[in-house]
mmCIF file of C-alpha atoms in Angstrom:
data_model
loop_
_atom_site.group_PDB
_atom_site.id
_atom_site.type_symbol
_atom_site.label_atom_id
_atom_site.label_comp_id
_atom_site.label_asym_id
_atom_site.label_seq_id
_atom_site.Cartn_x
_atom_site.Cartn_y
_atom_site.Cartn_z
ATOM 1 C CA MET A 1024 -41.724 -57.216 -83.671
ATOM 2 C CA ARG A 1025 -43.751 -55.762 -80.804
ATOM 3 C CA TRP A 1026 -43.781 -52.269 -79.300
ATOM 4 C CA ILE A 1027 -43.437 -52.071 -75.517
ATOM 5 C CA SER A 1028 -44.464 -48.849 -73.822
ATOM 6 C CA TYR A 1029 -42.757 -47.456 -70.740
ATOM 7 C CA LEU A 1030 -44.688 -48.021 -67.503
ATOM 8 C CA GLU A 1031 -44.855 -44.892 -65.355
ATOM 9 C CA GLY A 1032 -45.231 -44.722 -61.610
ATOM 10 C CA GLY A 1033 -42.980 -47.597 -60.667
ATOM 11 C CA PRO A 1034 -39.988 -47.518 -58.372
ATOM 12 C CA LYS A 1035 -36.729 -46.106 -59.734
ATOM 13 C CA ARG A 1036 -34.374 -48.318 -57.773
ATOM 14 C CA VAL A 1037 -31.443 -50.676 -57.950
ATOM 15 C CA ASN A 1038 -30.794 -53.692 -55.714
ATOM 16 C CA HIS A 1039 -34.466 -54.038 -54.805
ATOM 17 C CA ALA A 1040 -36.338 -57.284 -54.212
ATOM 18 C CA ALA A 1041 -39.503 -58.353 -56.023
ATOM 19 C CA VAL A 1042 -41.930 -61.231 -55.723
ATOM 20 C CA SER A 1043 -44.937 -62.324 -57.764
ATOM 21 C CA VAL A 1044 -48.159 -63.160 -55.930
ATOM 22 C CA GLY A 1045 -51.139 -63.928 -58.134
ATOM 23 C CA HIS A 1046 -51.331 -61.286 -60.879
ATOM 24 C CA LYS A 1047 -49.310 -58.710 -58.925
ATOM 25 C CA ILE A 1048 -45.586 -58.129 -58.532
ATOM 26 C CA TYR A 1049 -44.493 -56.528 -55.263
ATOM 27 C CA SER A 1050 -41.252 -54.514 -55.268
ATOM 28 C CA PHE A 1051 -39.541 -53.788 -51.932
ATOM 29 C CA GLY A 1052 -36.649 -51.626 -50.883
ATOM 30 C CA GLY A 1053 -33.727 -50.867 -53.124
ATOM 31 C CA TYR A 1054 -31.515 -47.831 -53.452
ATOM 32 C CA CYS A 1055 -31.946 -44.507 -55.212
ATOM 33 C CA THR A 1056 -29.298 -41.778 -55.091
ATOM 34 C CA GLY A 1057 -32.017 -39.154 -54.677
ATOM 35 C CA GLU A 1058 -33.065 -40.518 -51.280
ATOM 36 C CA ASN A 1059 -31.686 -39.698 -47.863
ATOM 37 C CA SER A 1060 -30.211 -43.014 -46.709
ATOM 38 C CA ARG A 1061 -29.736 -41.755 -43.137
ATOM 39 C CA GLU A 1062 -33.411 -40.962 -42.682
ATOM 40 C CA TYR A 1063 -35.317 -43.462 -40.514
ATOM 41 C CA THR A 1064 -38.282 -44.469 -42.615
ATOM 42 C CA SER A 1065 -40.090 -47.696 -43.333
ATOM 43 C CA MET A 1066 -39.457 -49.543 -46.545
ATOM 44 C CA ASP A 1067 -41.883 -48.522 -49.275
ATOM 45 C CA VAL A 1068 -43.730 -51.091 -51.347
ATOM 46 C CA HIS A 1069 -44.691 -50.706 -55.014
ATOM 47 C CA VAL A 1070 -47.113 -53.062 -56.759
ATOM 48 C CA LEU A 1071 -47.327 -53.806 -60.491
ATOM 49 C CA ASN A 1072 -50.703 -55.158 -61.552
ATOM 50 C CA THR A 1073 -49.838 -57.461 -64.468
ATOM 51 C CA THR A 1074 -53.414 -57.354 -65.738
ATOM 52 C CA THR A 1075 -53.542 -53.561 -66.168
ATOM 53 C CA PHE A 1076 -49.763 -52.945 -66.259
ATOM 54 C CA ARG A 1077 -50.125 -50.091 -63.776
ATOM 55 C CA TRP A 1078 -47.910 -49.346 -60.789
ATOM 56 C CA THR A 1079 -49.307 -48.273 -57.423
ATOM 57 C CA LYS A 1080 -47.603 -47.453 -54.164
ATOM 58 C CA HIS A 1081 -48.920 -49.812 -51.514
ATOM 59 C CA PRO A 1082 -50.126 -47.910 -48.449
ATOM 60 C CA VAL A 1083 -48.125 -48.285 -45.250
ATOM 61 C CA SER A 1084 -48.752 -46.755 -41.866
ATOM 62 C CA ASP A 1085 -48.390 -42.972 -41.492
ATOM 63 C CA LEU A 1086 -46.949 -43.383 -37.998
ATOM 64 C CA PRO A 1087 -43.276 -42.499 -37.451
ATOM 65 C CA TYR A 1088 -40.871 -45.384 -38.113
ATOM 66 C CA PHE A 1089 -40.033 -45.963 -34.447
ATOM 67 C CA GLU A 1090 -43.713 -46.595 -33.712
ATOM 68 C CA ASN A 1091 -43.893 -49.206 -36.507
ATOM 69 C CA ASP A 1092 -40.524 -50.922 -36.253
ATOM 70 C CA ASP A 1093 -42.089 -54.121 -34.934
ATOM 71 C CA ILE A 1094 -44.265 -54.618 -38.048
ATOM 72 C CA LEU A 1095 -42.540 -52.702 -40.869
ATOM 73 C CA PRO A 1096 -38.923 -53.375 -41.820
ATOM 74 C CA TYR A 1097 -36.429 -50.514 -42.067
ATOM 75 C CA LYS A 1098 -35.566 -49.526 -45.639
ATOM 76 C CA ARG A 1099 -32.899 -51.723 -47.188
ATOM 77 C CA TYR A 1100 -31.215 -52.829 -50.389
ATOM 78 C CA GLU A 1101 -29.654 -56.084 -51.584
ATOM 79 C CA THR A 1102 -32.341 -58.021 -49.746
ATOM 80 C CA CYS A 1103 -34.573 -60.922 -50.692
ATOM 81 C CA ILE A 1104 -38.261 -61.693 -50.385
ATOM 82 C CA CYS A 1105 -40.446 -64.724 -50.888
ATOM 83 C CA GLY A 1106 -44.178 -65.252 -51.171
ATOM 84 C CA ILE A 1107 -45.856 -68.202 -49.455
ATOM 85 C CA ASN A 1108 -49.644 -68.621 -49.457
ATOM 86 C CA TYR A 1109 -50.194 -64.929 -50.249
ATOM 87 C CA HIS A 1110 -47.938 -63.836 -47.351
ATOM 88 C CA LEU A 1111 -44.733 -61.943 -48.098
ATOM 89 C CA TRP A 1112 -41.592 -62.616 -46.066
ATOM 90 C CA CYS A 1113 -38.615 -60.293 -46.189
#
């Protein structure tokens, strides 16, 4: 039997998408009842480093969503993602 400790700092979501690239797992989107779903914001990205087992929030642009909508997808849930050659496609 092995003890598994709870990892803090990760996303608290349902219906999110995740993809493994190298030794990191990227988690995108999802739904949390504590969030304002009508607010126009970019999708946040959380990263689990499987070497250190630590979560970090991946930095995204601080510009308002409407100034980034060509490069950052709008927040979403029940989506999919794939990783090809270290590029992530949502």
